[in-house]
Amino acid sequence: MKLTYYGTGAGEGWPGLFCNCELCNEARKLKGKNIRTRSQAMVNDDLLIDLTPDTNMHSLVYGMDLSKINHLLVTHSHSDHFNPPDLELLRDPFAHNRPEVFHIYGNRRVKERIWDDVPDVMKVADRFTFHDAKPFQPVVMKDYVVVPLKALHDKREECLIYLITQGNKSILYAHDTGAFPDETIEYLKSSKVHLDLVSLDCTTQSSEDGKNHMGLVDAVKERKRLTDLGLGDDTTVWVVNHFSHNGLWLHDKMVEEADKYGFLVSYDTMTIEI
Ligand SMILES: [Zn+2]
Ligand SMILES: [Zn+2]
Ligand SMILES: [Zn+2]
């Protein structure tokens, strides 16, 4: 099983589109792993997580291929994770040779945004099926079992993180979230899953949060909660991801700090095999 990170920045991207701060200017100059587009990831080559406004760029520049993708998990409706107008492109004459319908899993707000924000939504309605992703209710898709779990994020909607299992391997993809809600921890505990890859939010990098996002210290705390329960261990790959310029650490500094705690630091196009 593998996970590829296509977008590893927070909502504004890095450099922020209109930002003139020192860290954004530095990223513009240094480029490389300091350039972070907005959130998107792919499990193997057939399960997409989030539909960022940078999706087309990921296809053009990073080589992400959506021509045969039919399954999309959406974490929540924030604009860096979900850009419904692109769904218009699923239909003829914009997309040819797509016999299968496109399956979208998300919360109620995601569903509303599809109906509000996809131009000519009725023309594309037969090309996709929307599935309500409900916390703690496992869904089987292809050869995956996916469990939406509760995040601690925007209270106006039911933000989700995802537990994705294929065979005997499991990934916990946890963006955007603060400290895991107790219900989520309880579910993981009762499932007795062994987490092979855990991708933790690290939006605020150098500063503590835990209420809406995580900084590195919060990620360390959440890892401890998981390892104390035996859900993860030394064989687990621990990754921090989703970074903002307001966290103040460009890529190399982020790596230096994360290294102290044994976390890998994501960058756009990073692939991890478990
Ligand atoms: Zn985000
Ligand atoms: Zn900036
Ligand atoms: Zn968000």
GROMACS .gro file of C-alpha atoms and ligand atoms in nm:
model
  277
    1MET     CA    1   0.000   0.000   0.000
    2LYS     CA    2   0.132   0.345  -0.074
    3LEU     CA    3   0.039   0.706  -0.005
    4THR     CA    4   0.145   0.993  -0.230
    5TYR     CA    5   0.125   1.350  -0.107
    6TYR     CA    6   0.041   1.590  -0.388
    7GLY     CA    7  -0.043   1.896  -0.177
    8THR     CA    8   0.120   1.958   0.162
    9GLY     CA    9   0.040   2.323   0.238
   10ALA     CA   10  -0.236   2.478   0.444
   11GLY     CA   11  -0.519   2.691   0.304
   12GLU     CA   12  -0.308   2.973   0.164
   13GLY     CA   13  -0.047   2.742   0.007
   14TRP     CA   14   0.320   2.822   0.056
   15PRO     CA   15   0.408   3.079  -0.068
   16GLY     CA   16   0.067   3.226   0.007
   17LEU     CA   17  -0.085   3.355  -0.314
   18PHE     CA   18  -0.091   3.718  -0.202
   19CYS     CA   19   0.155   3.697   0.087
   20ASN     CA   20   0.459   3.919   0.114
   21CYS     CA   21   0.602   3.775   0.437
   22GLU     CA   22   0.967   3.681   0.472
   23LEU     CA   23   0.894   3.306   0.473
   24CYS     CA   24   0.687   3.320   0.155
   25ASN     CA   25   0.949   3.530  -0.020
   26GLU     CA   26   1.214   3.285   0.095
   27ALA     CA   27   1.011   2.992  -0.043
   28ARG     CA   28   0.972   3.175  -0.377
   29LYS     CA   29   1.349   3.207  -0.393
   30LEU     CA   30   1.451   2.861  -0.266
   31LYS     CA   31   1.171   2.666  -0.439
   32GLY     CA   32   1.210   2.284  -0.416
   33LYS     CA   33   1.042   2.132  -0.111
   34ASN     CA   34   0.953   2.478   0.020
   35ILE     CA   35   0.682   2.505  -0.245
   36ARG     CA   36   0.366   2.359  -0.093
   37THR     CA   37   0.039   2.338  -0.282
   38ARG     CA   38  -0.291   2.276  -0.112
   39SER     CA   39  -0.412   1.946   0.035
   40GLN     CA   40  -0.444   1.634  -0.175
   41ALA     CA   41  -0.320   1.277  -0.147
   42MET     CA   42  -0.362   0.947  -0.328
   43VAL     CA   43  -0.378   0.597  -0.183
   44ASN     CA   44  -0.206   0.357  -0.424
   45ASP     CA   45  -0.317   0.482  -0.765
   46ASP     CA   46  -0.690   0.457  -0.721
   47LEU     CA   47  -0.824   0.632  -0.412
   48LEU     CA   48  -0.809   1.012  -0.406
   49ILE     CA   49  -0.826   1.216  -0.086
   50ASP     CA   50  -0.961   1.571  -0.126
   51LEU     CA   51  -1.024   1.777  -0.437
   52THR     CA   52  -0.804   2.082  -0.389
   53PRO     CA   53  -0.813   2.388  -0.615
   54ASP     CA   54  -0.459   2.277  -0.708
   55THR     CA   55  -0.586   1.949  -0.859
   56ASN     CA   56  -0.525   2.055  -1.218
   57MET     CA   57  -0.174   2.168  -1.133
   58HIS     CA   58  -0.108   1.830  -0.968
   59SER     CA   59  -0.217   1.662  -1.290
   60LEU     CA   60  -0.015   1.890  -1.518
   61VAL     CA   61   0.304   1.931  -1.318
   62TYR     CA   62   0.319   1.641  -1.070
   63GLY     CA   63   0.183   1.376  -1.308
   64MET     CA   64  -0.119   1.281  -1.098
   65ASP     CA   65  -0.350   1.078  -1.324
   66LEU     CA   66  -0.723   1.103  -1.254
   67SER     CA   67  -0.836   0.951  -1.586
   68LYS     CA   68  -0.926   0.621  -1.421
   69ILE     CA   69  -1.001   0.744  -1.070
   70ASN     CA   70  -1.354   0.678  -0.950
   71HIS     CA   71  -1.332   0.717  -0.573
   72LEU     CA   72  -1.286   1.040  -0.377
   73LEU     CA   73  -1.280   1.087   0.000
   74VAL     CA   74  -1.340   1.444   0.113
   75THR     CA   75  -1.228   1.544   0.462
   76HIS     CA   76  -1.433   1.864   0.484
   77SER     CA   77  -1.561   2.151   0.273
   78HIS     CA   78  -1.283   2.409   0.329
   79SER     CA   79  -1.167   2.559   0.002
   80ASP     CA   80  -0.814   2.416   0.025
   81HIS     CA   81  -0.960   2.063   0.040
   82PHE     CA   82  -1.264   2.084  -0.181
   83ASN     CA   83  -1.319   2.273  -0.504
   84PRO     CA   84  -1.653   2.150  -0.643
   85PRO     CA   85  -1.648   2.338  -0.979
   86ASP     CA   86  -1.387   2.087  -1.107
   87LEU     CA   87  -1.652   1.813  -1.084
   88GLU     CA   88  -1.817   1.970  -1.389
   89LEU     CA   89  -1.526   1.826  -1.590
   90LEU     CA   90  -1.644   1.468  -1.528
   91ARG     CA   91  -1.904   1.494  -1.803
   92ASP     CA   92  -1.904   1.485  -2.181
   93PRO     CA   93  -1.761   1.665  -2.376
   94PHE     CA   94  -1.498   1.743  -2.110
   95ALA     CA   95  -1.421   1.381  -2.019
   96HIS     CA   96  -1.447   1.083  -2.257
   97ASN     CA   97  -1.430   0.708  -2.195
   98ARG     CA   98  -1.532   0.704  -1.833
   99PRO     CA   99  -1.779   0.415  -1.808
  100GLU     CA  100  -1.790   0.412  -1.426
  101VAL     CA  101  -1.958   0.679  -1.218
  102PHE     CA  102  -1.743   0.883  -0.982
  103HIS     CA  103  -1.805   0.808  -0.613
  104ILE     CA  104  -1.772   1.097  -0.369
  105TYR     CA  105  -1.772   1.042   0.009
  106GLY     CA  106  -1.813   1.342   0.235
  107ASN     CA  107  -2.017   1.522   0.499
  108ARG     CA  108  -2.341   1.715   0.452
  109ARG     CA  109  -2.167   2.047   0.387
  110VAL     CA  110  -1.962   1.887   0.108
  111LYS     CA  111  -2.286   1.762  -0.047
  112GLU     CA  112  -2.443   2.108  -0.026
  113ARG     CA  113  -2.140   2.266  -0.186
  114ILE     CA  114  -2.168   2.029  -0.483
  115TRP     CA  115  -2.526   2.138  -0.545
  116ASP     CA  116  -2.442   2.506  -0.484
  117ASP     CA  117  -2.110   2.539  -0.663
  118VAL     CA  118  -2.091   2.296  -0.956
  119PRO     CA  119  -2.197   2.488  -1.267
  120ASP     CA  120  -2.479   2.311  -1.454
  121VAL     CA  121  -2.487   2.047  -1.183
  122MET     CA  122  -2.786   1.871  -1.340
  123LYS     CA  123  -2.586   1.805  -1.656
  124VAL     CA  124  -2.321   1.618  -1.457
  125ALA     CA  125  -2.553   1.457  -1.201
  126ASP     CA  126  -2.551   1.115  -1.372
  127ARG     CA  127  -2.171   1.105  -1.369
  128PHE     CA  128  -2.126   1.097  -0.991
  129THR     CA  129  -2.283   0.938  -0.685
  130PHE     CA  130  -2.260   1.110  -0.351
  131HIS     CA  131  -2.230   0.897  -0.037
  132ASP     CA  132  -2.284   1.040   0.311
  133ALA     CA  133  -1.970   0.965   0.510
  134LYS     CA  134  -2.082   0.907   0.867
  135PRO     CA  135  -1.834   0.890   1.153
  136PHE     CA  136  -1.752   0.536   1.269
  137GLN     CA  137  -1.950   0.369   0.990
  138PRO     CA  138  -1.713   0.162   0.775
  139VAL     CA  139  -1.754   0.174   0.399
  140VAL     CA  140  -1.621  -0.086   0.158
  141MET     CA  141  -1.491   0.052  -0.170
  142LYS     CA  142  -1.285  -0.149  -0.416
  143ASP     CA  143  -1.061  -0.359  -0.190
  144TYR     CA  144  -1.047  -0.095   0.084
  145VAL     CA  145  -1.235  -0.062   0.409
  146VAL     CA  146  -1.260   0.308   0.491
  147VAL     CA  147  -1.380   0.440   0.826
  148PRO     CA  148  -1.457   0.810   0.861
  149LEU     CA  149  -1.359   0.932   1.208
  150LYS     CA  150  -1.437   1.259   1.382
  151ALA     CA  151  -1.186   1.543   1.357
  152LEU     CA  152  -1.159   1.842   1.589
  153HIS     CA  153  -1.183   2.127   1.341
  154ASP     CA  154  -1.445   2.371   1.209
  155LYS     CA  155  -1.748   2.327   1.436
  156ARG     CA  156  -1.990   2.438   1.162
  157GLU     CA  157  -1.958   2.103   0.988
  158GLU     CA  158  -1.869   1.743   1.070
  159CYS     CA  159  -1.504   1.740   0.967
  160LEU     CA  160  -1.360   1.395   0.906
  161ILE     CA  161  -1.032   1.212   0.915
  162TYR     CA  162  -1.003   0.869   0.754
  163LEU     CA  163  -0.883   0.524   0.855
  164ILE     CA  164  -0.807   0.336   0.534
  165THR     CA  165  -0.735  -0.037   0.541
  166GLN     CA  166  -0.633  -0.265   0.257
  167GLY     CA  167  -0.552  -0.626   0.344
  168ASN     CA  168  -0.346  -0.617   0.663
  169LYS     CA  169  -0.220  -0.257   0.617
  170SER     CA  170  -0.379   0.058   0.759
  171ILE     CA  171  -0.331   0.430   0.711
  172LEU     CA  172  -0.467   0.703   0.938
  173TYR     CA  173  -0.495   1.026   0.739
  174ALA     CA  174  -0.558   1.302   0.993
  175HIS     CA  175  -0.589   1.653   0.839
  176ASP     CA  176  -0.728   1.905   0.936
  177THR     CA  177  -0.770   1.831   1.305
  178GLY     CA  178  -0.663   1.931   1.652
  179ALA     CA  179  -0.631   1.670   1.929
  180PHE     CA  180  -0.837   1.360   1.843
  181PRO     CA  181  -1.185   1.364   1.996
  182ASP     CA  182  -1.230   1.094   2.262
  183GLU     CA  183  -1.488   0.916   2.044
  184THR     CA  184  -1.228   0.878   1.771
  185ILE     CA  185  -0.973   0.738   2.014
  186GLU     CA  186  -1.239   0.501   2.154
  187TYR     CA  187  -1.324   0.374   1.806
  188LEU     CA  188  -0.959   0.313   1.721
  189LYS     CA  189  -0.910   0.136   2.053
  190SER     CA  190  -1.206  -0.095   2.004
  191SER     CA  191  -1.107  -0.168   1.644
  192LYS     CA  192  -0.767  -0.298   1.765
  193VAL     CA  193  -0.619  -0.177   1.437
  194HIS     CA  194  -0.242  -0.163   1.389
  195LEU     CA  195  -0.159   0.166   1.220
  196ASP     CA  196   0.118   0.125   0.962
  197LEU     CA  197   0.120   0.489   0.853
  198VAL     CA  198  -0.010   0.786   1.048
  199SER     CA  199  -0.021   1.128   0.881
  200LEU     CA  200  -0.072   1.396   1.144
  201ASP     CA  201  -0.169   1.759   1.102
  202CYS     CA  202   0.113   2.007   1.170
  203THR     CA  203  -0.029   2.334   1.041
  204THR     CA  204   0.105   2.554   1.320
  205GLN     CA  205   0.451   2.387   1.325
  206SER     CA  206   0.642   2.587   1.591
  207SER     CA  207   0.341   2.687   1.798
  208GLU     CA  208   0.100   2.479   2.002
  209ASP     CA  209  -0.265   2.450   1.900
  210GLY     CA  210  -0.459   2.125   1.945
  211LYS     CA  211  -0.800   2.292   1.920
  212ASN     CA  212  -0.838   2.328   1.546
  213HIS     CA  213  -0.504   2.215   1.403
  214MET     CA  214  -0.180   2.080   1.547
  215GLY     CA  215   0.172   2.206   1.589
  216LEU     CA  216   0.466   1.969   1.628
  217VAL     CA  217   0.418   1.944   2.006
  218ASP     CA  218   0.052   1.849   1.954
  219ALA     CA  219   0.149   1.583   1.700
  220VAL     CA  220   0.393   1.436   1.953
  221LYS     CA  221   0.112   1.424   2.212
  222GLU     CA  222  -0.135   1.257   1.976
  223ARG     CA  223   0.125   1.000   1.873
  224LYS     CA  224   0.176   0.917   2.241
  225ARG     CA  225  -0.198   0.865   2.287
  226LEU     CA  226  -0.196   0.620   1.996
  227THR     CA  227   0.118   0.432   2.101
  228ASP     CA  228   0.004   0.409   2.465
  229LEU     CA  229  -0.300   0.220   2.336
  230GLY     CA  230  -0.083  -0.007   2.120
  231LEU     CA  231  -0.235   0.129   1.799
  232GLY     CA  232   0.102   0.232   1.663
  233ASP     CA  233   0.463   0.150   1.746
  234ASP     CA  234   0.821   0.158   1.619
  235THR     CA  235   0.715  -0.009   1.295
  236THR     CA  236   0.462   0.266   1.223
  237VAL     CA  237   0.565   0.538   0.977
  238TRP     CA  238   0.483   0.873   1.144
  239VAL     CA  239   0.446   1.171   0.913
  240VAL     CA  240   0.363   1.536   0.975
  241ASN     CA  241   0.188   1.725   0.695
  242HIS     CA  242  -0.024   2.038   0.608
  243PHE     CA  243   0.202   2.332   0.690
  244SER     CA  244   0.139   2.705   0.706
  245HIS     CA  245   0.383   2.996   0.673
  246ASN     CA  246   0.243   3.114   1.009
  247GLY     CA  247   0.414   2.810   1.165
  248LEU     CA  248   0.743   2.980   1.068
  249TRP     CA  249   0.947   2.674   0.957
  250LEU     CA  250   1.057   2.630   0.597
  251HIS     CA  251   1.116   2.271   0.488
  252ASP     CA  252   1.473   2.219   0.616
  253LYS     CA  253   1.393   2.366   0.958
  254MET     CA  254   1.076   2.154   0.975
  255VAL     CA  255   1.284   1.843   0.900
  256GLU     CA  256   1.541   1.937   1.166
  257GLU     CA  257   1.270   1.977   1.431
  258ALA     CA  258   1.062   1.674   1.328
  259ASP     CA  259   1.371   1.455   1.320
  260LYS     CA  260   1.412   1.502   1.697
  261TYR     CA  261   1.087   1.311   1.742
  262GLY     CA  262   1.120   1.060   1.458
  263PHE     CA  263   0.861   1.217   1.230
  264LEU     CA  264   0.899   1.231   0.853
  265VAL     CA  265   0.809   1.565   0.695
  266SER     CA  266   0.587   1.559   0.388
  267TYR     CA  267   0.664   1.751   0.072
  268ASP     CA  268   0.471   1.775  -0.254
  269THR     CA  269   0.505   1.445  -0.449
  270MET     CA  270   0.646   1.244  -0.154
  271THR     CA  271   0.544   0.878  -0.170
  272ILE     CA  272   0.552   0.639   0.122
  273GLU     CA  273   0.517   0.263   0.082
  274ILE     CA  274   0.412   0.046   0.373
  275ZN      ZN  275  -0.660   2.259   0.533
  276ZN      ZN  276   0.362   3.430   0.398
  277ZN      ZN  277  -0.983   2.305   0.726
   0.00000   0.00000   0.00000
